mmCIF file of N, CA, C and O in Angstrom:
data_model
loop_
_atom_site.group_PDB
_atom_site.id
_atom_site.type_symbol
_atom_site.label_atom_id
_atom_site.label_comp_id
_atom_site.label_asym_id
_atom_site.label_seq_id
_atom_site.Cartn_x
_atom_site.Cartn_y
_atom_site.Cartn_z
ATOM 1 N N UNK V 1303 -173.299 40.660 90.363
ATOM 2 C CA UNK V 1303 -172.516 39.884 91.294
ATOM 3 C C UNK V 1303 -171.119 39.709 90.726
ATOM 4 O O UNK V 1303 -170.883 39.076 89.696
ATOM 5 N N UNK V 1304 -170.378 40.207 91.340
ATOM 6 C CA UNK V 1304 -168.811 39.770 91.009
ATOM 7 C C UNK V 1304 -167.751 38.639 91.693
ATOM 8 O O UNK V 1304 -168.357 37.958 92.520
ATOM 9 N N UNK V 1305 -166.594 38.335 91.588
ATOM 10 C CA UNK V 1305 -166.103 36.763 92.044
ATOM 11 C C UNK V 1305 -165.375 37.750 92.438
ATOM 12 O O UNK V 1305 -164.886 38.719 91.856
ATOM 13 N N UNK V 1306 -165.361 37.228 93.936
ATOM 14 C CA UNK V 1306 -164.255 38.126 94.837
ATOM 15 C C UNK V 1306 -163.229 37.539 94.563
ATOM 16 O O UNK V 1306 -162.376 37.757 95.424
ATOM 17 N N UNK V 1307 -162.802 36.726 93.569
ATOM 18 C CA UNK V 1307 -161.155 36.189 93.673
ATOM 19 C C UNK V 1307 -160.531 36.714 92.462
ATOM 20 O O UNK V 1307 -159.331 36.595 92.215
ATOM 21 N N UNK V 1308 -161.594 37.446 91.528
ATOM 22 C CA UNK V 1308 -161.100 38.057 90.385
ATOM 23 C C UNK V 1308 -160.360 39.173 90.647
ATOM 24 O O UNK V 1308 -160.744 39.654 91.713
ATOM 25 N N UNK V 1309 -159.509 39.778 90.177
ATOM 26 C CA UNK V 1309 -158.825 41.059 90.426
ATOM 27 C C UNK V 1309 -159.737 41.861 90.551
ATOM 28 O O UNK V 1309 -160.787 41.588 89.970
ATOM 29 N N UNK V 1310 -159.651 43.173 91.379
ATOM 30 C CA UNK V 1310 -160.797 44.272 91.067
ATOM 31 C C UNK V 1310 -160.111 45.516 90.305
ATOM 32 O O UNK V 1310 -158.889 45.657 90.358
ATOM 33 N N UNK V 1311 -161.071 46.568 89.473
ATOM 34 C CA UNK V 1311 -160.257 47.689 89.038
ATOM 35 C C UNK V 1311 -160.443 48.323 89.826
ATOM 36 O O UNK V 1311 -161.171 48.024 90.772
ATOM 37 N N UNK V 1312 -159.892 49.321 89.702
ATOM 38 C CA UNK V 1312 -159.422 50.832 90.599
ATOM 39 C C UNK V 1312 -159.483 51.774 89.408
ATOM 40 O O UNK V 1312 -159.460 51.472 88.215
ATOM 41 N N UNK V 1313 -159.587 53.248 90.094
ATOM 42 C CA UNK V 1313 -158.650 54.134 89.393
ATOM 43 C C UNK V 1313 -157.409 54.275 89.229
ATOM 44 O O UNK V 1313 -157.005 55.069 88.379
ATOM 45 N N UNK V 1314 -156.682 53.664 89.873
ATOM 46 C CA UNK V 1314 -155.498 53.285 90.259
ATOM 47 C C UNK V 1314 -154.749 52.373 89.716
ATOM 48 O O UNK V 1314 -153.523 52.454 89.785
ATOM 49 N N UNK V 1315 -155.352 51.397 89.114
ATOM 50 C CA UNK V 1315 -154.865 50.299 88.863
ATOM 51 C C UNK V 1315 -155.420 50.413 86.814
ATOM 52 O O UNK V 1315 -156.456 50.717 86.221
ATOM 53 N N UNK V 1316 -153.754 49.884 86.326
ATOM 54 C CA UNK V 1316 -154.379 49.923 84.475
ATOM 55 C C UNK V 1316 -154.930 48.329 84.636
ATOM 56 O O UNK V 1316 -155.038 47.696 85.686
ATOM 57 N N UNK V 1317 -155.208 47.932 83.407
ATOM 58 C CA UNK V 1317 -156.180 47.139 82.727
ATOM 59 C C UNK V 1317 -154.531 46.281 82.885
ATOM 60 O O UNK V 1317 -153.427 46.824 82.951
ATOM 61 N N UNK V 1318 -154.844 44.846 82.912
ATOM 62 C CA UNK V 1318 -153.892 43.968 81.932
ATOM 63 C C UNK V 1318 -153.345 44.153 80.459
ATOM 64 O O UNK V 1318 -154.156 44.285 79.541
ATOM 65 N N UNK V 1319 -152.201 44.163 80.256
ATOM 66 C CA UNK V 1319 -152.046 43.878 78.265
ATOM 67 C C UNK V 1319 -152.002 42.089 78.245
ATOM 68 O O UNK V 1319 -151.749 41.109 78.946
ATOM 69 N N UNK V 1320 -152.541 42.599 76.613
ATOM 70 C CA UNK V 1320 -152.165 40.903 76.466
ATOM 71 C C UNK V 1320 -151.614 41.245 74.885
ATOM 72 O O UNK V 1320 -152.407 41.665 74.043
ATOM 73 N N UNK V 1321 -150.470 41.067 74.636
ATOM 74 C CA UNK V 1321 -149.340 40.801 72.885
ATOM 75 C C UNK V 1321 -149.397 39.445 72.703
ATOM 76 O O UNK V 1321 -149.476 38.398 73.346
ATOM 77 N N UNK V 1322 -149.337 39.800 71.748
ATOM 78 C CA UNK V 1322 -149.090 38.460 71.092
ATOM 79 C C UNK V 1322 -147.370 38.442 70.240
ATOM 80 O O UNK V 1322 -147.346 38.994 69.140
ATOM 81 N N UNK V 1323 -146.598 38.088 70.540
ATOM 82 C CA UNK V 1323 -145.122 37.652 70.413
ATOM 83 C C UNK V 1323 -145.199 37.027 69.002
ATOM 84 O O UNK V 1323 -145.869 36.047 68.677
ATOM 85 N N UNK V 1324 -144.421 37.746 68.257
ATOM 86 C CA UNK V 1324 -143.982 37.547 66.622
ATOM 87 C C UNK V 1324 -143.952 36.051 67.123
ATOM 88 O O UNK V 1324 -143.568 35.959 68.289
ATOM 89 N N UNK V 1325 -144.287 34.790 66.473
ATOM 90 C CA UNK V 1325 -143.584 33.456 66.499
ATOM 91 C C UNK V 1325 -143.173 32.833 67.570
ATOM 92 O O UNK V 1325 -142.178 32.115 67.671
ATOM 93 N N UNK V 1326 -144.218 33.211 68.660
ATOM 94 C CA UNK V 1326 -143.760 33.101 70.242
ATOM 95 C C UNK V 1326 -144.854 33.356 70.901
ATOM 96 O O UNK V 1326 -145.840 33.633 70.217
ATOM 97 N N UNK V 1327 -144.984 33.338 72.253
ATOM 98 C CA UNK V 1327 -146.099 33.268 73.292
ATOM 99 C C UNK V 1327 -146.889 34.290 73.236
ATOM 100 O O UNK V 1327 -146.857 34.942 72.192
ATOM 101 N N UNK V 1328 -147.886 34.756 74.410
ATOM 102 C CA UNK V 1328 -148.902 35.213 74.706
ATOM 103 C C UNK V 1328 -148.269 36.077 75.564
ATOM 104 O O UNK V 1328 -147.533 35.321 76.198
ATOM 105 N N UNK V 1329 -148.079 37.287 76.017
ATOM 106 C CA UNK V 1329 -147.316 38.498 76.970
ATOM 107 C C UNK V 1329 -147.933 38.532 77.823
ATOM 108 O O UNK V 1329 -148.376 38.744 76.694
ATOM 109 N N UNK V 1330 -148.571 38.558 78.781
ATOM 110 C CA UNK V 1330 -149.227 39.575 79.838
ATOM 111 C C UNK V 1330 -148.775 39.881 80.218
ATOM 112 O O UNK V 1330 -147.897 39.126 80.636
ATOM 113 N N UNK V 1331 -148.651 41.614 80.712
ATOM 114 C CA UNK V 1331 -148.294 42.702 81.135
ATOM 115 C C UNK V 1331 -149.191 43.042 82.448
ATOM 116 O O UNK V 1331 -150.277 43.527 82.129
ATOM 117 N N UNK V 1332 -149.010 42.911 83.752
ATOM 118 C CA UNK V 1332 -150.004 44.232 84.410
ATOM 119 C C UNK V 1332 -150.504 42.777 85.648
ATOM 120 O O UNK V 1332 -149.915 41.719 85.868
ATOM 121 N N UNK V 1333 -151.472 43.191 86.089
ATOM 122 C CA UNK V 1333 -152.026 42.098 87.159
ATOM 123 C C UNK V 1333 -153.031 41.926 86.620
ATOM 124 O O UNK V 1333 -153.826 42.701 86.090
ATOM 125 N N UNK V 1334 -153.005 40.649 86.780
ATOM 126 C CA UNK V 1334 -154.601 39.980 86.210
ATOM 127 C C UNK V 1334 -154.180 38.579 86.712
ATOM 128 O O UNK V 1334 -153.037 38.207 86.977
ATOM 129 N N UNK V 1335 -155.519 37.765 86.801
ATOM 130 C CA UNK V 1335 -155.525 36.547 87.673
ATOM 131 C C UNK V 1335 -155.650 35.499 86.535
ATOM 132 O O UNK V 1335 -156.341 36.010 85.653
ATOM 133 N N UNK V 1336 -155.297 34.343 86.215
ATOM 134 C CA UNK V 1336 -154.458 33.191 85.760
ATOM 135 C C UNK V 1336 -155.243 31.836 86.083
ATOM 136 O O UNK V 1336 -154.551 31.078 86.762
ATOM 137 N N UNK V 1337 -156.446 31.363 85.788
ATOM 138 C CA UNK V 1337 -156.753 30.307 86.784
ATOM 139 C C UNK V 1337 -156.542 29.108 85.255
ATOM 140 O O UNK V 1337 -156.482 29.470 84.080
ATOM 141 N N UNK V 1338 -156.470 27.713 85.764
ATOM 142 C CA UNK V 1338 -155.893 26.824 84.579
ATOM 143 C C UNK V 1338 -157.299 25.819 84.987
ATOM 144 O O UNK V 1338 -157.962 25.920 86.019
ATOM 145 N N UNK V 1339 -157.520 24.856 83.871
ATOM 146 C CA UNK V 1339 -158.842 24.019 84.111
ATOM 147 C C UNK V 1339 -158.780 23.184 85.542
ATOM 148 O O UNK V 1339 -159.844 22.724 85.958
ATOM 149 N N UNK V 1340 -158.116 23.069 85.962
ATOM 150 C CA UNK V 1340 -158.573 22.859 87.729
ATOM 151 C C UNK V 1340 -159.325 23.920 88.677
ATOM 152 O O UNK V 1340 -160.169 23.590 89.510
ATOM 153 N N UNK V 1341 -158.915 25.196 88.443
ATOM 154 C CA UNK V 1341 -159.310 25.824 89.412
ATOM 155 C C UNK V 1341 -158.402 26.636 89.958
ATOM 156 O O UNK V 1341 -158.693 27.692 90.520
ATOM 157 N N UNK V 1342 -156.843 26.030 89.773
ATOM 158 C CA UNK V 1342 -155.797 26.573 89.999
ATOM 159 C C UNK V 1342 -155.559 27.647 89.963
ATOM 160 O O UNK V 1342 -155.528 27.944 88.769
ATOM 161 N N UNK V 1343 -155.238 28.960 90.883
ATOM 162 C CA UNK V 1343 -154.873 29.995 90.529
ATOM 163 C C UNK V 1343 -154.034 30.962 90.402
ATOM 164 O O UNK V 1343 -153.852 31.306 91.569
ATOM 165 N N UNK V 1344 -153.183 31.857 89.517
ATOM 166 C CA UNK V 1344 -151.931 32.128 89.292
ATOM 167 C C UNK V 1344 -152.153 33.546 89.309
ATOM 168 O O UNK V 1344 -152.363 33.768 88.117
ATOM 169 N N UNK V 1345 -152.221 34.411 89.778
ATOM 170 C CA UNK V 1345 -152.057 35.601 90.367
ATOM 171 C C UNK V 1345 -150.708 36.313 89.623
ATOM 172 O O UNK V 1345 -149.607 35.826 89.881
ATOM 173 N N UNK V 1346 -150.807 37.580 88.609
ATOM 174 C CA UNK V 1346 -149.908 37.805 88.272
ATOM 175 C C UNK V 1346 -149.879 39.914 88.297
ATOM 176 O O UNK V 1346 -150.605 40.852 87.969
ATOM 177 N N UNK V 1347 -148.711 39.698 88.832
ATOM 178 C CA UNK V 1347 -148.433 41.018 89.443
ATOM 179 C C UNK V 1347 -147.241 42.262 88.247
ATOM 180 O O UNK V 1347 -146.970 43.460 88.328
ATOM 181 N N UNK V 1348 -146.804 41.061 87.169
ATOM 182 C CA UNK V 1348 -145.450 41.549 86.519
ATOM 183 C C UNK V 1348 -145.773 41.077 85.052
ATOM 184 O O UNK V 1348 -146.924 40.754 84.758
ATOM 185 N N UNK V 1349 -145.144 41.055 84.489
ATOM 186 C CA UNK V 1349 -144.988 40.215 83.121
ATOM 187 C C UNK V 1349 -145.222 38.885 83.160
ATOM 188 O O UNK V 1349 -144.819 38.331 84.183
ATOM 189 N N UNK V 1350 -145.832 38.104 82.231
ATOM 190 C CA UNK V 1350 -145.643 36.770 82.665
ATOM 191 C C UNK V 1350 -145.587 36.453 81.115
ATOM 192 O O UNK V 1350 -145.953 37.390 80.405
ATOM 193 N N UNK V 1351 -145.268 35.522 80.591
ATOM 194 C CA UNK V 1351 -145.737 34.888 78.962
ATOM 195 C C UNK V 1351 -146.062 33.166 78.870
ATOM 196 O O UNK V 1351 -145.497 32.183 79.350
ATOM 197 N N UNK V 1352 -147.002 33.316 78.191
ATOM 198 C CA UNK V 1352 -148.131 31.692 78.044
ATOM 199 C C UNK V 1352 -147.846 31.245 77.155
ATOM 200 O O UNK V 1352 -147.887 32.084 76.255
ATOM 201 N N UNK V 1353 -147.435 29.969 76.696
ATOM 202 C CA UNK V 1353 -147.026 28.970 75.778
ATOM 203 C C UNK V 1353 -148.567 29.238 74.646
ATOM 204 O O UNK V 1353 -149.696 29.562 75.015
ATOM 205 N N UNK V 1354 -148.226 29.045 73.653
ATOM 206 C CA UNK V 1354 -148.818 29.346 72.698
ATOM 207 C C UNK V 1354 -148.924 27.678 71.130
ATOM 208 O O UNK V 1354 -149.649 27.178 70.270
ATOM 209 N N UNK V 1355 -147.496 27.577 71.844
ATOM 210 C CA UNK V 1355 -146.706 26.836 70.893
ATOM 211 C C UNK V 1355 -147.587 25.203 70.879
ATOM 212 O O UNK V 1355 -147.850 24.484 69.915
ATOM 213 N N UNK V 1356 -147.882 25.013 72.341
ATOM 214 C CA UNK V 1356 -148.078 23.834 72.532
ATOM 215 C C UNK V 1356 -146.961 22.940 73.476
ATOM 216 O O UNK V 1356 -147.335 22.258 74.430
ATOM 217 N N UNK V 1357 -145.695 23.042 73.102
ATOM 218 C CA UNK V 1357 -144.515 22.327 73.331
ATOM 219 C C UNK V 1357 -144.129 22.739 75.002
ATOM 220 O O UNK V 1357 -143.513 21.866 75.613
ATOM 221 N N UNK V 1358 -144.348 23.574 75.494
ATOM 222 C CA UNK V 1358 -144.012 23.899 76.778
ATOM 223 C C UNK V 1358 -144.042 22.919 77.888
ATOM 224 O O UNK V 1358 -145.122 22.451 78.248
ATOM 225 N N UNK V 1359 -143.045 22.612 78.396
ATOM 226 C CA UNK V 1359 -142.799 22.061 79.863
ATOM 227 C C UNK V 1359 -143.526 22.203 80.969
ATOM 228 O O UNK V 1359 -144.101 21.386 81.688
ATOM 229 N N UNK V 1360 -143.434 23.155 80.994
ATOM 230 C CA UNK V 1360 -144.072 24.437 82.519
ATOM 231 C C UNK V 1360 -145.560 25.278 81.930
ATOM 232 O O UNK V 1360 -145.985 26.370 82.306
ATOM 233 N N UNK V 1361 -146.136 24.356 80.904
ATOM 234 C CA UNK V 1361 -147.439 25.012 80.514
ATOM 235 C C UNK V 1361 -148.315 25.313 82.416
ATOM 236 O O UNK V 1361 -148.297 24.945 83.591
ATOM 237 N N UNK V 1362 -148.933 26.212 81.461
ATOM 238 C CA UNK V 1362 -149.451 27.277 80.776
ATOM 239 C C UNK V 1362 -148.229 28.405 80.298
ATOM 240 O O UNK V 1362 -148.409 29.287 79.458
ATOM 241 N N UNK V 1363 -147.408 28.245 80.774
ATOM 242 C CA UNK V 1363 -146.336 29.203 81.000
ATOM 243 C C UNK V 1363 -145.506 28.859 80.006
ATOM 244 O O UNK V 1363 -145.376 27.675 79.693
ATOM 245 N N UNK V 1364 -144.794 29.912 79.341
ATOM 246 C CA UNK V 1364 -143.898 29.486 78.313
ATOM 247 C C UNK V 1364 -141.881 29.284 78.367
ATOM 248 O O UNK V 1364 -141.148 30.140 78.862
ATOM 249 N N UNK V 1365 -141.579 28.487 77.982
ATOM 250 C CA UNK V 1365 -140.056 27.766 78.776
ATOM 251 C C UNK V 1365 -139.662 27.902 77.286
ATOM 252 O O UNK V 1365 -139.185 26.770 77.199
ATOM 253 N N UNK V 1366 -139.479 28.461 75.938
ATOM 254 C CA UNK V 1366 -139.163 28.427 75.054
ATOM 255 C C UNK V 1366 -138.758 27.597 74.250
ATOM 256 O O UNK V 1366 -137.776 27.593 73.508
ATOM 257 N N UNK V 1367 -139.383 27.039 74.386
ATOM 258 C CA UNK V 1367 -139.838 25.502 73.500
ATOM 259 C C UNK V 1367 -140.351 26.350 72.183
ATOM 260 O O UNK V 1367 -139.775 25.810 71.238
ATOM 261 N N UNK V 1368 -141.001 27.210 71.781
ATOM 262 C CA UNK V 1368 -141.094 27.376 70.237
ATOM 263 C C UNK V 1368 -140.304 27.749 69.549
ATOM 264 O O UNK V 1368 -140.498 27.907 68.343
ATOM 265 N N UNK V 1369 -139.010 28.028 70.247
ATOM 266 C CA UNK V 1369 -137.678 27.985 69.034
ATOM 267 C C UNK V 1369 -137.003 27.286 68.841
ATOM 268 O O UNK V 1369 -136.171 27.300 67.934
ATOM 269 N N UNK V 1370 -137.236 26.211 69.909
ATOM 270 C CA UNK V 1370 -136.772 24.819 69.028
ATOM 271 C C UNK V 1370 -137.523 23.805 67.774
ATOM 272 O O UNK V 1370 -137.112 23.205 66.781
ATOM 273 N N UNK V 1371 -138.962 24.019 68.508
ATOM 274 C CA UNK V 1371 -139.838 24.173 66.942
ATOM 275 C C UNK V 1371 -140.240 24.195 66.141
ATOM 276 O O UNK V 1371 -140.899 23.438 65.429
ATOM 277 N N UNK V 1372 -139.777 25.414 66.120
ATOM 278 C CA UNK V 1372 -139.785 26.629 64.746
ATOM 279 C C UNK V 1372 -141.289 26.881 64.568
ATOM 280 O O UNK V 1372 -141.733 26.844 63.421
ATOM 281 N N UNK V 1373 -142.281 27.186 65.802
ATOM 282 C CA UNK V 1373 -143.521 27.616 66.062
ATOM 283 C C UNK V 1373 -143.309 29.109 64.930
ATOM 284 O O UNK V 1373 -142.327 29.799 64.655
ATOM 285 N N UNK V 1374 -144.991 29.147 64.427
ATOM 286 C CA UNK V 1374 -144.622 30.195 63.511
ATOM 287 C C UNK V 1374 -146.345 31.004 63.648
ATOM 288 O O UNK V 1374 -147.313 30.245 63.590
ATOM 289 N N UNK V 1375 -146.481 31.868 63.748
ATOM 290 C CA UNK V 1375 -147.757 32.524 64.486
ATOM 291 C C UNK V 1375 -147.518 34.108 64.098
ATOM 292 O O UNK V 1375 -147.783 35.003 64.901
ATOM 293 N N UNK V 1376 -147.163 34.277 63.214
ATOM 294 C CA UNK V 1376 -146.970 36.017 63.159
ATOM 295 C C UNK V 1376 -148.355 36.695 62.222
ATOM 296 O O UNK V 1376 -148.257 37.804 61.696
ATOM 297 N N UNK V 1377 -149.367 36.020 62.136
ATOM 298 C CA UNK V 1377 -150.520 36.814 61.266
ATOM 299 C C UNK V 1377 -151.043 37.828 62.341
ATOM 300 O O UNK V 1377 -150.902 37.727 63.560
ATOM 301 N N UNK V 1378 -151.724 38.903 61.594
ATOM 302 C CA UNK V 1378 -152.331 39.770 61.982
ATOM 303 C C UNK V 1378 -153.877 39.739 62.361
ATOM 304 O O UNK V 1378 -154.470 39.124 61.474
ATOM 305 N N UNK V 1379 -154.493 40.052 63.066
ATOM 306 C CA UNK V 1379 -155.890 39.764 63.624
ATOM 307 C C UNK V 1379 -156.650 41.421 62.395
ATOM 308 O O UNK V 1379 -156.067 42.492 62.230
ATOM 309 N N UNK V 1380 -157.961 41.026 61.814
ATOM 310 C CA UNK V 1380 -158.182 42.039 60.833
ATOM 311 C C UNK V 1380 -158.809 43.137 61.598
ATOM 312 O O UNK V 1380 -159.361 42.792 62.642
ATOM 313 N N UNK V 1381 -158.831 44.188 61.338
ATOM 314 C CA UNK V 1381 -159.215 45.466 61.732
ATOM 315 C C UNK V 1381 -160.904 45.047 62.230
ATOM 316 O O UNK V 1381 -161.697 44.666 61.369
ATOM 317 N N UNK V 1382 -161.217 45.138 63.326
ATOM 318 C CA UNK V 1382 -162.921 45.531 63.501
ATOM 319 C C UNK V 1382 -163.028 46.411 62.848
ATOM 320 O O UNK V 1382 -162.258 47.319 62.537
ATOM 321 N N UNK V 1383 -164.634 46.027 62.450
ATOM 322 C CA UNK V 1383 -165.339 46.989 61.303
ATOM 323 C C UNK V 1383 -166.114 47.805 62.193
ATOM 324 O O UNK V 1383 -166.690 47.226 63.114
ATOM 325 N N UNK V 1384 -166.234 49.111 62.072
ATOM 326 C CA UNK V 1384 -167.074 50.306 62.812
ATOM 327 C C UNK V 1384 -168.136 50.130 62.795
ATOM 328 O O UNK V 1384 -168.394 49.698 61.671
ATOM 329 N N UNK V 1385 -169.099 50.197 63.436
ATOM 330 C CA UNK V 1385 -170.765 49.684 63.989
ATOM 331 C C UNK V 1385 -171.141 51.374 62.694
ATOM 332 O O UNK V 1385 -170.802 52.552 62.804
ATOM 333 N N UNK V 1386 -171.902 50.680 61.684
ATOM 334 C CA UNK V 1386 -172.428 51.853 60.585
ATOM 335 C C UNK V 1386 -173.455 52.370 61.071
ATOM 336 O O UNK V 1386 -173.811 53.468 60.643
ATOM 337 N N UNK V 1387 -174.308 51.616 62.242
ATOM 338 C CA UNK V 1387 -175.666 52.838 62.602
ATOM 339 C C UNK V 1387 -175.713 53.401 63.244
ATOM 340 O O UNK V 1387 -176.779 53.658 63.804
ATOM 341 N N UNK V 1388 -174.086 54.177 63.694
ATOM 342 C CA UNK V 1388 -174.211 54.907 65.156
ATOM 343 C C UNK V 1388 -174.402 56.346 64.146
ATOM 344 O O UNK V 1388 -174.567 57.449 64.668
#
């Protein structure tokens, strides 16, 4: 069973990106759907970037509030390890 309000794929259509911004927000790239703990839903067709920082105005959304700041987030996520019993 799928939620008809979720985006659907296609062949046609790429996947969402999601970056993570040196010392700065969350990127999304591509369409993918946005809903916030209400229920609320934000439909995104372009780029959008998500406060990360905390400090944002216009949360979920990021208004660049972590360079006033001085939000600092640049570690690296570690390599997944390869499944050894394939």
């Amino acid at each position: 069973m799928t939620d008809s309000a979720a985006p659907q794929a296609s062949s046609q259509t790429k996947p969402a990106t999601i970056k993570t911004v040196d010392n700065g927000p969350l990127q999304i790239k591509g369409a993918a759907q946005l809903v916030d703990h209400d229920g609320n839903s934000y439909d995104t067709g372009r780029t959008i970037f998500l406060c990360r920082c905390g400090e944002s105005r216009n949360k979920p959304f990021c208004d660049g509030s972590h360079v006033k700041v001085g939000f600092a987030a640049s570690q690296r996520a570690a390599a997944a390890e390869q499944d050894q019993d394939a």
